[in-house]
Each structure stands twice: as structure tokens, then as C-alpha cells.
Coordinates of C-alpha atoms and ligand atoms in Angstrom, one line a residue:
M1 CA -0.3 0.2 0.3
V2 CA 1.6 3.4 -0.7
L3 CA 0.3 6.3 1.5
S4 CA 1.0 9.6 0.0
G5 CA 1.8 12.1 1.9
E6 CA -0.2 12.2 5.1
L7 CA -3.2 11.2 5.4
Q8 CA -6.3 13.4 5.5
Y9 CA -8.5 11.7 7.1
S10 CA -10.0 8.6 8.8
K11 CA -13.9 7.7 9.8
E12 CA -14.1 10.9 11.8
H13 CA -12.5 12.9 9.2
K14 CA -9.6 13.2 12.1
I15 CA -5.7 14.3 10.7
I16 CA -3.4 10.7 11.2
K17 CA -0.1 10.9 12.2
D18 CA 1.1 7.6 12.6
D19 CA 1.9 5.7 10.7
D20 CA 1.0 2.1 11.6
L21 CA -2.8 3.5 12.7
A22 CA -2.9 5.5 9.4
V23 CA -2.5 1.7 7.7
R24 CA -5.4 0.4 9.9
E25 CA -7.5 3.2 9.7
V26 CA -7.4 2.2 5.8
E27 CA -7.8 -1.1 6.1
N28 CA -11.2 0.3 8.1
I29 CA -12.2 2.6 5.5
F30 CA -12.2 0.4 2.7
A31 CA -14.6 -2.1 4.6
D32 CA -16.3 0.2 5.1
I33 CA -16.1 1.1 0.6
L34 CA -16.8 -2.6 0.2
D35 CA -19.7 -3.4 2.6
R36 CA -21.3 0.4 0.6
V37 CA -20.8 -0.9 -2.7
K38 CA -22.4 -4.2 -1.7
L39 CA -25.2 -2.2 -1.0
L40 CA -25.1 0.6 -3.7
D41 CA -24.5 -2.4 -6.6
P42 CA -25.3 -6.4 -5.1
A43 CA -25.6 -7.6 -9.0
N44 CA -21.5 -7.2 -9.8
S45 CA -21.0 -7.6 -6.1
R46 CA -18.8 -10.6 -5.1
K47 CA -17.0 -12.6 -2.0
W48 CA -13.8 -12.2 -3.7
F49 CA -13.7 -8.1 -3.4
E50 CA -12.4 -9.5 -0.1
K51 CA -9.3 -10.1 -1.9
L52 CA -8.9 -6.8 -3.0
T53 CA -6.7 -4.6 -1.9
V54 CA -6.0 -0.7 -1.4
F55 CA -2.7 0.1 -3.7
H56 CA -3.0 3.6 -3.1
F57 CA -4.9 6.1 -1.3
D58 CA -4.4 10.1 -0.8
G59 CA -6.8 12.4 -0.6
G60 CA -8.1 12.4 -3.6
S61 CA -7.7 9.1 -4.9
L62 CA -8.6 5.8 -4.2
V63 CA -6.7 3.3 -6.4
I64 CA -7.5 -0.7 -5.5
G65 CA -5.6 -3.8 -6.1
C66 CA -6.3 -6.4 -7.9
P67 CA -5.1 -9.8 -8.0
D68 CA -4.9 -10.3 -12.0
E69 CA -6.0 -7.8 -15.2
E70 CA -8.8 -9.4 -15.8
T71 CA -9.9 -8.3 -12.4
V72 CA -9.3 -4.9 -13.2
Q73 CA -11.3 -4.5 -16.4
F74 CA -14.0 -6.8 -15.0
L75 CA -14.2 -3.6 -11.6
H76 CA -13.7 -0.9 -14.2
D77 CA -16.3 -2.0 -16.5
N78 CA -18.9 -2.6 -13.8
C79 CA -17.7 -1.7 -10.4
R80 CA -16.0 1.9 -10.6
S81 CA -19.3 3.7 -10.2
S82 CA -20.2 1.9 -7.8
F83 CA -17.4 2.4 -6.3
T84 CA -16.9 6.0 -6.2
R85 CA -19.9 6.8 -4.4
A86 CA -19.4 4.2 -2.4
A87 CA -15.8 5.9 -1.3
Q88 CA -17.3 9.0 -1.7
H89 CA -19.8 8.8 0.7
I90 CA -17.6 6.8 3.0
T91 CA -14.5 9.6 3.3
D92 CA -17.5 12.6 2.3
H93 CA -14.6 13.7 -0.5
L94 CA -14.6 13.2 -3.7
V95 CA -12.6 10.6 -4.3
T96 CA -11.7 9.3 -7.8
V97 CA -11.5 5.5 -7.8
D98 CA -9.3 3.6 -9.6
F99 CA -7.9 -0.2 -10.1
N100 CA -4.5 -1.7 -11.1
V101 CA -2.8 -5.4 -10.6
D102 CA -1.3 -5.6 -7.5
N103 CA 1.6 -8.3 -7.4
F104 CA 1.6 -8.8 -3.9
E105 CA 3.1 -12.6 -4.8
S106 CA 5.9 -9.6 -6.1
T107 CA 7.0 -12.4 -9.6
P108 CA 4.4 -10.6 -12.3
R109 CA 1.9 -13.3 -13.9
P110 CA 3.9 -14.1 -17.4
T111 CA 1.0 -13.9 -19.1
Q112 CA -0.4 -10.9 -19.4
R113 CA -0.1 -8.8 -21.9
P114 CA -2.3 -5.6 -20.9
G115 CA -4.2 -4.2 -23.9
R116 CA -3.8 -7.5 -25.8
G117 CA -5.7 -9.8 -24.6
P118 CA -9.5 -10.1 -25.1
K119 CA -11.2 -8.8 -22.2
L120 CA -12.6 -11.9 -20.1
H121 CA -14.8 -11.2 -17.6
P122 CA -13.7 -13.2 -14.5
D123 CA -16.7 -15.2 -13.6
Y124 CA -17.3 -16.7 -16.9
T125 CA -14.6 -19.9 -16.3
F126 CA -14.8 -23.7 -16.4
D127 CA -14.8 -23.7 -12.2
N128 CA -18.1 -21.6 -12.3
F129 CA -19.6 -23.1 -14.6
V130 CA -22.2 -26.7 -13.6
V131 CA -22.2 -28.6 -16.1
G132 CA -25.5 -30.9 -16.7
P133 CA -27.3 -33.1 -18.8
S134 CA -28.6 -29.4 -20.6
N135 CA -24.7 -28.7 -21.1
R136 CA -23.4 -31.7 -21.3
L137 CA -22.0 -31.7 -24.6
A138 CA -20.8 -28.2 -25.4
H139 CA -18.6 -28.1 -22.2
A140 CA -16.6 -30.7 -22.8
S141 CA -16.3 -29.7 -26.1
C142 CA -14.9 -26.1 -25.0
I143 CA -12.3 -28.1 -22.5
A144 CA -11.7 -30.1 -25.4
V145 CA -11.1 -27.2 -27.4
S146 CA -9.0 -25.8 -25.1
Q147 CA -6.5 -27.8 -23.7
S148 CA -5.5 -28.4 -27.7
P149 CA -6.3 -26.1 -29.9
G150 CA -6.9 -26.4 -33.4
N151 CA -7.2 -30.4 -33.0
T152 CA -9.9 -31.4 -32.2
Y153 CA -12.9 -30.4 -33.1
N154 CA -13.3 -27.1 -35.7
P155 CA -14.7 -25.7 -36.3
L156 CA -16.4 -26.0 -32.6
F157 CA -20.4 -23.8 -33.2
L158 CA -22.4 -24.1 -30.6
Y159 CA -26.1 -22.5 -30.4
G160 CA -29.1 -22.3 -27.7
N161 CA -31.7 -20.0 -26.4
S162 CA -30.7 -16.6 -24.7
G163 CA -29.3 -17.0 -21.2
L164 CA -27.7 -20.8 -21.3
G165 CA -24.4 -19.9 -20.8
K166 CA -22.9 -19.7 -24.2
T167 CA -20.9 -16.7 -23.7
H168 CA -19.5 -18.2 -20.6
L169 CA -18.7 -21.3 -22.5
L170 CA -16.7 -19.8 -24.4
H171 CA -14.9 -16.9 -22.2
A172 CA -13.9 -19.6 -20.1
V173 CA -12.3 -21.4 -23.4
C174 CA -10.3 -18.0 -24.1
Y175 CA -9.1 -18.0 -20.4
Q176 CA -8.3 -21.0 -19.6
A177 CA -6.0 -22.1 -23.8
R178 CA -4.6 -18.2 -22.4
Q179 CA -2.7 -20.4 -19.2
G180 CA -1.9 -23.1 -21.4
S181 CA 0.1 -21.7 -24.0
D182 CA 1.3 -17.1 -23.0
S183 CA 2.3 -17.5 -27.1
E184 CA -1.4 -18.1 -27.9
V185 CA -2.5 -15.0 -29.7
I186 CA -6.2 -14.5 -29.5
Q187 CA -9.0 -12.5 -30.9
F188 CA -12.3 -13.0 -29.0
L189 CA -15.3 -10.6 -29.9
S190 CA -18.8 -10.1 -30.9
C191 CA -20.1 -10.8 -34.5
E192 CA -21.8 -7.3 -34.0
D193 CA -17.2 -6.2 -33.3
F194 CA -16.7 -8.3 -35.7
I195 CA -19.0 -6.2 -38.4
N196 CA -18.5 -2.7 -36.9
R197 CA -14.7 -3.3 -37.6
F198 CA -14.9 -4.5 -41.2
I199 CA -16.7 -1.9 -41.8
R200 CA -14.7 1.1 -39.9
A201 CA -11.7 -0.7 -41.8
I202 CA -13.3 -0.6 -45.3
E203 CA -14.0 3.1 -44.4
K204 CA -10.6 3.4 -43.7
G205 CA -9.7 2.2 -46.8
N206 CA -8.1 -0.4 -44.6
L207 CA -8.7 -4.1 -44.9
P208 CA -5.2 -5.0 -45.3
G209 CA -4.6 -4.3 -41.7
F210 CA -8.3 -5.9 -40.8
Q211 CA -7.5 -8.5 -42.4
S212 CA -4.3 -9.3 -41.3
Q213 CA -6.1 -8.8 -37.2
F214 CA -7.6 -11.1 -37.7
R215 CA -6.2 -13.7 -40.0
T216 CA -3.0 -14.9 -38.5
V217 CA -4.9 -14.9 -35.4
D218 CA -4.0 -19.1 -32.9
M219 CA -7.6 -19.2 -32.3
L220 CA -10.4 -16.5 -33.0
V221 CA -14.2 -17.0 -31.2
I222 CA -17.4 -15.3 -31.9
D223 CA -19.9 -15.1 -29.9
D224 CA -23.7 -14.4 -31.5
V225 CA -22.5 -15.3 -35.7
Q226 CA -26.3 -15.4 -36.1
F227 CA -25.3 -11.5 -37.0
L228 CA -24.2 -12.0 -39.5
R229 CA -27.5 -12.7 -41.4
E230 CA -28.4 -10.4 -44.7
R231 CA -24.8 -8.9 -44.1
E232 CA -24.0 -10.0 -47.6
Q233 CA -20.2 -8.2 -47.3
S234 CA -19.0 -9.0 -44.3
Q235 CA -20.7 -12.9 -45.1
E236 CA -17.8 -12.5 -47.7
E237 CA -14.4 -11.3 -45.4
F238 CA -16.1 -13.5 -42.8
F239 CA -15.6 -16.6 -45.8
H240 CA -11.7 -15.9 -46.7
T241 CA -11.1 -15.1 -42.9
F242 CA -12.6 -18.4 -41.7
N243 CA -10.2 -20.1 -45.0
A244 CA -6.9 -18.9 -44.1
L245 CA -7.0 -20.1 -40.1
Y246 CA -8.7 -23.3 -41.1
N247 CA -5.7 -24.1 -43.8
N248 CA -3.6 -22.9 -41.4
G249 CA -4.7 -25.5 -38.2
K250 CA -6.5 -21.9 -36.0
Q251 CA -9.3 -23.3 -33.9
I252 CA -11.8 -21.7 -34.9
I253 CA -15.0 -20.8 -31.7
L254 CA -18.9 -19.6 -32.6
S255 CA -21.7 -18.7 -31.0
A256 CA -25.2 -18.9 -32.1
D257 CA -29.1 -18.5 -31.3
S258 CA -29.6 -21.3 -33.6
P259 CA -27.5 -24.4 -35.8
P260 CA -25.9 -23.6 -38.5
G261 CA -28.3 -24.0 -41.5
K262 CA -31.8 -22.4 -39.5
I263 CA -29.3 -19.0 -39.9
P264 CA -31.3 -16.6 -42.0
S265 CA -29.8 -15.7 -45.5
L266 CA -26.6 -17.3 -44.2
E267 CA -24.9 -18.5 -46.9
E268 CA -24.2 -22.3 -48.5
R269 CA -21.0 -22.1 -48.7
L270 CA -20.9 -21.4 -44.4
I271 CA -23.3 -22.8 -43.3
S272 CA -21.6 -25.9 -44.8
R273 CA -18.2 -25.3 -43.1
F274 CA -20.0 -24.2 -39.7
N275 CA -20.2 -28.2 -39.8
W276 CA -17.2 -29.2 -40.6
G277 CA -16.0 -29.4 -36.9
L278 CA -18.9 -30.1 -33.5
V279 CA -21.8 -28.4 -33.9
T280 CA -23.3 -29.0 -30.4
R281 CA -26.8 -28.0 -28.5
I282 CA -27.2 -26.5 -25.0
D283 CA -30.6 -27.0 -23.7
P284 CA -32.5 -25.3 -21.1
P285 CA -31.1 -26.3 -17.4
S286 CA -33.1 -29.7 -15.6
Y287 CA -34.8 -28.4 -12.2
E288 CA -31.7 -30.0 -10.6
T289 CA -29.0 -28.0 -12.5
R290 CA -31.1 -25.0 -12.2
I291 CA -30.6 -25.6 -8.1
A292 CA -26.9 -26.4 -8.5
I293 CA -26.9 -22.8 -11.0
V294 CA -28.2 -20.8 -8.3
Q295 CA -25.6 -22.1 -5.0
K296 CA -22.3 -21.8 -7.8
K297 CA -23.6 -18.2 -8.1
A298 CA -25.2 -17.4 -4.7
H299 CA -21.5 -19.2 -3.3
L300 CA -19.9 -16.7 -6.1
R301 CA -21.8 -13.6 -4.3
G302 CA -20.5 -14.6 -0.6
L303 CA -24.5 -15.5 0.4
D304 CA -25.4 -18.4 2.4
I305 CA -29.0 -20.0 0.9
S306 CA -30.2 -22.6 2.0
D307 CA -31.1 -25.6 -0.1
E308 CA -34.8 -24.6 0.6
I309 CA -34.5 -21.0 -1.0
A310 CA -32.1 -22.7 -4.2
E311 CA -34.7 -24.5 -5.1
Y312 CA -37.6 -22.5 -4.1
V313 CA -35.7 -19.8 -7.2
A314 CA -35.7 -22.8 -9.5
R315 CA -38.6 -23.6 -9.1
K316 CA -39.5 -20.5 -10.0
V317 CA -37.6 -19.9 -12.9
H318 CA -37.1 -21.8 -15.2
A319 CA -36.7 -20.4 -19.0
N320 CA -32.7 -18.4 -18.9
I321 CA -29.5 -18.7 -16.8
R322 CA -29.6 -14.4 -16.2
E323 CA -33.7 -14.7 -15.5
L324 CA -32.5 -17.0 -12.7
E325 CA -29.5 -15.1 -11.3
G326 CA -31.2 -11.7 -11.2
A327 CA -33.1 -13.4 -9.2
L328 CA -31.0 -14.3 -7.1
T329 CA -30.1 -10.3 -7.0
T330 CA -32.9 -9.6 -6.9
I331 CA -33.2 -11.4 -3.0
Y332 CA -29.4 -10.2 -2.3
A333 CA -30.6 -6.0 -3.0
V334 CA -33.7 -6.4 -0.9
S335 CA -31.4 -8.3 2.3
T336 CA -28.8 -5.9 1.8
T337 CA -31.1 -3.4 1.2
T338 CA -33.1 -4.4 4.5
G339 CA -30.5 -6.0 6.8
K340 CA -32.2 -9.1 7.3
E341 CA -31.2 -12.3 6.8
I342 CA -31.9 -14.3 3.5
T343 CA -34.5 -16.5 4.4
M344 CA -37.7 -18.3 2.9
E345 CA -39.7 -15.4 4.0
L346 CA -38.0 -13.1 2.2
A347 CA -36.9 -14.8 -0.8
R348 CA -40.6 -14.9 -1.5
T349 CA -41.5 -11.2 -0.5
A350 CA -38.3 -10.5 -2.7
L351 CA -39.6 -12.4 -5.5
E352 CA -43.7 -12.1 -5.6
G353 CA -43.3 -8.2 -5.4
Q354 CA -41.0 -8.8 -8.8
L355 CA -43.3 -11.2 -10.0
K356 CA -46.7 -9.0 -9.8
A357 CA -45.0 -5.5 -10.8
A358 CA -44.5 -7.5 -14.3
A359 CA -48.0 -9.3 -14.0
R360 CA -49.6 -6.2 -13.5
H361 CA -50.7 -4.0 -16.4
I362 CA -48.8 -2.2 -18.7
S363 CA -49.2 -0.4 -21.4
I364 CA -46.7 1.5 -24.7
T365 CA -48.3 4.3 -23.8
D366 CA -46.9 3.8 -20.2
I367 CA -43.8 3.7 -21.0
I368 CA -43.4 5.8 -23.8
E369 CA -43.9 8.6 -21.2
V370 CA -41.7 7.4 -18.8
V371 CA -38.8 7.2 -21.6
T372 CA -39.7 10.9 -23.2
G373 CA -39.7 11.8 -20.1
H374 CA -36.1 11.1 -19.5
F375 CA -34.8 11.4 -22.7
D376 CA -36.6 14.8 -22.8
V377 CA -37.7 14.3 -26.2
R378 CA -41.0 14.2 -27.9
L379 CA -43.8 11.6 -28.9
A380 CA -44.1 13.0 -32.0
D381 CA -40.3 13.0 -32.9
L382 CA -40.4 8.9 -31.9
Q383 CA -42.5 8.6 -33.9
S384 CA -40.7 10.4 -36.9
K385 CA -38.4 9.3 -39.7
K386 CA -35.8 11.2 -37.7
R387 CA -32.5 9.3 -37.9
S388 CA -29.8 11.2 -34.7
Q389 CA -28.7 8.8 -32.4
S390 CA -30.9 11.7 -29.5
I391 CA -33.9 9.8 -31.3
T392 CA -32.8 6.4 -32.5
E393 CA -31.8 5.7 -29.3
P394 CA -35.0 6.5 -26.8
R395 CA -37.0 4.6 -29.6
Q396 CA -35.0 1.3 -29.3
I397 CA -35.4 1.8 -26.3
C398 CA -39.1 1.7 -26.1
M399 CA -40.2 -1.0 -28.2
Y400 CA -37.3 -2.8 -26.0
L401 CA -39.0 -2.5 -23.0
A402 CA -41.8 -2.4 -24.5
R403 CA -41.3 -5.9 -25.9
N404 CA -40.2 -7.3 -22.2
L405 CA -43.0 -5.7 -20.0
T406 CA -45.9 -6.3 -22.5
K407 CA -47.8 -9.4 -24.8
H408 CA -48.0 -7.3 -27.4
S409 CA -46.5 -8.6 -30.4
L410 CA -43.6 -6.9 -32.8
E411 CA -45.8 -5.4 -35.0
E412 CA -48.0 -3.9 -32.6
I413 CA -45.1 -2.1 -31.0
G414 CA -43.9 -0.7 -34.6
G415 CA -47.1 0.3 -35.0
H416 CA -47.0 2.3 -32.2
L417 CA -43.8 3.5 -33.1
G418 CA -44.4 4.4 -36.1
G419 CA -45.8 1.9 -38.2
R420 CA -42.1 0.7 -38.3
D421 CA -41.9 -2.7 -39.0
H422 CA -41.4 -5.8 -36.3
T423 CA -37.8 -6.3 -38.5
T424 CA -36.6 -3.3 -37.1
V425 CA -38.5 -3.5 -33.6
M426 CA -36.4 -6.9 -32.7
Y427 CA -33.3 -5.1 -34.3
A428 CA -33.9 -2.7 -32.0
C429 CA -34.3 -5.3 -29.1
N430 CA -31.7 -7.3 -30.3
K431 CA -29.0 -4.3 -30.2
I432 CA -30.6 -3.3 -26.5
T433 CA -30.2 -6.6 -25.2
L434 CA -25.8 -6.5 -26.9
A435 CA -25.9 -3.3 -25.7
K436 CA -27.8 -3.9 -21.8
D437 CA -25.3 -6.6 -21.7
A438 CA -22.1 -4.7 -22.9
D439 CA -22.6 -0.9 -20.4
P440 CA -23.1 -0.8 -17.0
Q441 CA -24.7 2.6 -17.5
M442 CA -27.3 0.8 -20.0
H443 CA -28.3 -2.3 -16.9
S444 CA -28.5 0.7 -14.8
L445 CA -30.8 2.5 -16.7
L446 CA -33.3 0.3 -18.1
G447 CA -33.5 -1.0 -14.5
E448 CA -34.0 2.6 -13.8
L449 CA -36.8 2.9 -16.2
T450 CA -38.0 -0.3 -15.1
K451 CA -39.2 0.6 -12.4
Q452 CA -40.7 3.7 -13.4
I453 CA -43.1 1.8 -15.6
T454 CA -43.4 -0.4 -13.1
Q455 CA -43.7 1.5 -10.0
P456 CA -45.2 4.5 -10.7
S457 CA -45.9 5.8 -7.3
K458 CA -42.5 6.8 -6.7
A459 CA -41.4 7.6 -9.8
Ligands
ADP501 P1 -25.5 -16.9 -23.7 O1 -24.5 -16.0 -24.0 O2 -26.7 -18.2 -24.4 O3 -26.9 -15.8 -24.2 P2 -24.7 -15.9 -20.9 O4 -22.9 -17.2 -21.5 O5 -24.3 -15.1 -20.9 O6 -25.6 -16.7 -21.9 O7 -24.9 -16.6 -19.7 C1 -26.4 -15.7 -19.1 C2 -25.9 -16.0 -17.2 O8 -25.7 -17.2 -17.4 C3 -24.7 -15.6 -17.5 O9 -24.1 -15.0 -16.1 C4 -23.8 -17.3 -16.6 O10 -22.9 -17.0 -16.0 C5 -25.2 -17.9 -16.5 N1 -25.1 -19.3 -16.4 C6 -25.2 -19.8 -17.9 N2 -25.3 -21.3 -17.5 C7 -24.2 -21.3 -17.0 C8 -23.6 -22.1 -16.1 N3 -24.2 -24.2 -16.9 N4 -23.1 -22.5 -15.2 C9 -23.4 -21.5 -14.2 N5 -23.8 -20.5 -14.9 C10 -24.0 -20.1 -16.1
MG502 MG1 -24.4 -15.2 -24.8

């Protein structure tokens, strides 16, 4: 820990001079900050936060020490604002928060290649993946590929509905492959990212740069390749990328929401290539697997929940593991905000409140009202042909919320928003879903809007 200059405050805002005392005091402050973060953002709180250290702390800046680069990335992307708010609340000062690798064992990990490796989520490892009949084959093939890239199943193609663990497994493969070999160059990205980078390369006249970036890797992992549909030029480019890698024995791993042959308007030559290796499906998890997942996720957050509660949650939510996690987060949030232990009664109240809110009849007008109010735009703008970012984003958010909070069809939703057709609505929903997963700010904005729509009295 570096205490730069004189420590300026303690919890009671006393000036501290004694060094030992200062260190202890900082540790106490930091423990309070961590407690506060739990309250502010239960969804992103993890048990391993306990292992974080204070790397540097002075009057205006707190740098938190993390065990590795992935942790730094995760905290930076998901938790920076809650840590900042917590630090400001506890110290009563304007504090900026940053994260840094703290090599407590003083041997820097040789695998660290800051800025070069793919962004990986520290939760998405094989250790944290619960294996059951619904995903056994997918899991086993991912393990095989990560141990010997390019030599077993190539390409490996995972498919299944949203929220069943495809992205989690792709991250886990990259982790494992990177542990196995430091020199391995891994490119991991979403299909949208691939398409956007391709478009940008064309615009900048730098296609060769793009091509060399993708055709020289050891492992190319692309998530959600169904977004290649109707993208003829991107498909063409991807076809050549695929061939270059495949012919050099490099590993290709893909995921999608449906099997290759069912992705609309995907070129025949890509379909056949995607089928060359192993195509494996992930199914919705069984009741037993769901219980194990709830327990695993609770453990990750440092929660102790009884079997009875895990069974209750697993019974309530079945189709989608993301929702299973959401249910657990709700329970955790109610427990931390009320300071009550997680009992069966608390779990029931927490989830039933959530289910009731969802069941309440919500109209598209309710949604439009909240969204236009938040963004300060007019309904007429949302219904107009305007395509500026300041209008399209609220419009797409309305579509997404209407799709998730009402029972209206895509056509009906499009009808309310200027007579747009169902593909436009579907595109908007996908786009916002991806943005929600990738961007914590979008995630919390959607949560806030949903709260205002479902609990209008509190708005
Ligand atoms: P997909 O990419 O298929 O839409 P994700 O990989 O994003 O789904 O998974 C959604 C959430 O569910 C993630 O938080 C992930 O960790 C979790 N999850 C999915 N399957 C499992 C599993 N078998 N064990 C533990 N967590 C899982
Ligand atoms: Mg995914």
C-alpha cells in the first residue's frame, strides 16, 4: 500500500499521523467502502472483493489493488461508479477510484499482456460453470478445444437460446487457452464487433490491416454469429477469414442462437463450413441443474442460502439462467437494503414483489411516457423518421421495454412508434439487449426506467 503524503482523514475525519494507525485506519475505511458497494450494486458484488487491497490512497484518489488484469477490467467496466460513490459516501470527500494489478506475490504473472488479450469476465470460467445434462456435450467440447486448440473440433459451433451459457463457455475457453500457452494469440469478439470493425476498415481504406488482424491469430472466437444474417459483404469477408485460419490449423469457435442451417440468409458455403467440425446444442437446464446454478451463483457473491431457498428459486424461474441470476440478485438486494438475513420468507416476498410488478398491466403508453420524460424528447419525434442518435436510442429503448414488459406483438409495438415493421423492432430489441450486457450504464438505465414504469407511484 502506498500512502502518499499525510493521510488526510479517517472515518471521523481526524488527521492521522501515526503510520501503523494510518494503515489500519485505511483498511477500516476500505472495508466500509466495500460494504457500501454491496448495498449500491448487489448485482455486481462478489465474494472475492474481500481479496482486493488498497494500492494507493491519498486525499483525492483511491487505487484498488487487484490480483490480475481480468479483475481490473471487470471492476473498471462494471463497478467503477459504485466504488466511486461508495468512497465518496464513506469519506465525505471527492475521491476518484481506479484499479490496478497489485502483485502481492511480487512475481508478475507472465501471461499478462495488458491491452492485447481479449476482455474476459472473471466470473465466466470453467470452475464457475455448472455441468448438467443440458450442456454436458457443449462443456466437454469446450474443454477439449481449450486444451488443444486446432486439434480436436474445428470449428466448434455452440448454439442455444439466449441466457443458457454460450458466452460464458466462450470466455472460459479463452481463459483456459491463455493459461495453457502464453504465446497463443486469441481474438474474441462479438459478431457485431466483427462487422463494425470490418465496416470501419473499409471506410478508412484499411482492409489489409483488418485482414491481417484476423487472419494471423491462433484462435478466433466469435459470439452470436446469427448477426451475420443479411450481411452479404461481412459474410464474404468472414468466409475468407475462416478459410485462412482453417487451412493453417487455427482454432475457430462460434456461437449462435440457432444451428448453422437455421440462420436466415446465411450463405450456403458458410453453413457447410460451420458444419465441418462439431455443432453442439445447449438446452434449458433441468431443475437439478438450476438448483446447482443458484447455489454456485450465491457462493460467488458470498451468500449462504439454504437448499430450500435454492429449490424455491429454481422452481420459480426455468427458461433462462440470466433470469435465475436476476432472481438471486433481487433477493440479495432486498436482504442488503433491509439488513435482514436471507430467509425463505424474505426470498418469497422479494420474488413475489417482482413477479407481481411484471404481471401488472402495463401499456405502451406508460412506457413511452417514462422514456420521453427521461430523454426529454417528444412522442412525435419517436414516431418521426428522424434517425439521429438522440432520437433513435430512446425509440429503440421504448421498443425493447415494450417487448419485455407488455404482451404486444412486434407489429403492434412498431405500429405505436411510427408504423415501423417487425424487423425494425426485433433489431432494436437485439441491439438494446446487447448494449445492456456490454454497458453497465445502459444496464442501470434500463433498470431505472423499468422501475419507474412498473412502480409509477415512486417515480
Ligand atoms: P448466452 O450467451 O447463451 O445468452 P450467457 O453465457 O450470457 O448466455 O449466460 C447468462 C448467464 O447465465 C451468465 O451469467 C452465465 O454465467 C450464467 N450461466 C449460464 N449457464 C451456466 C451454467 N451452466 N453454470 C453457471 N452459470 C451459468
Ligand atoms: Mg451470449
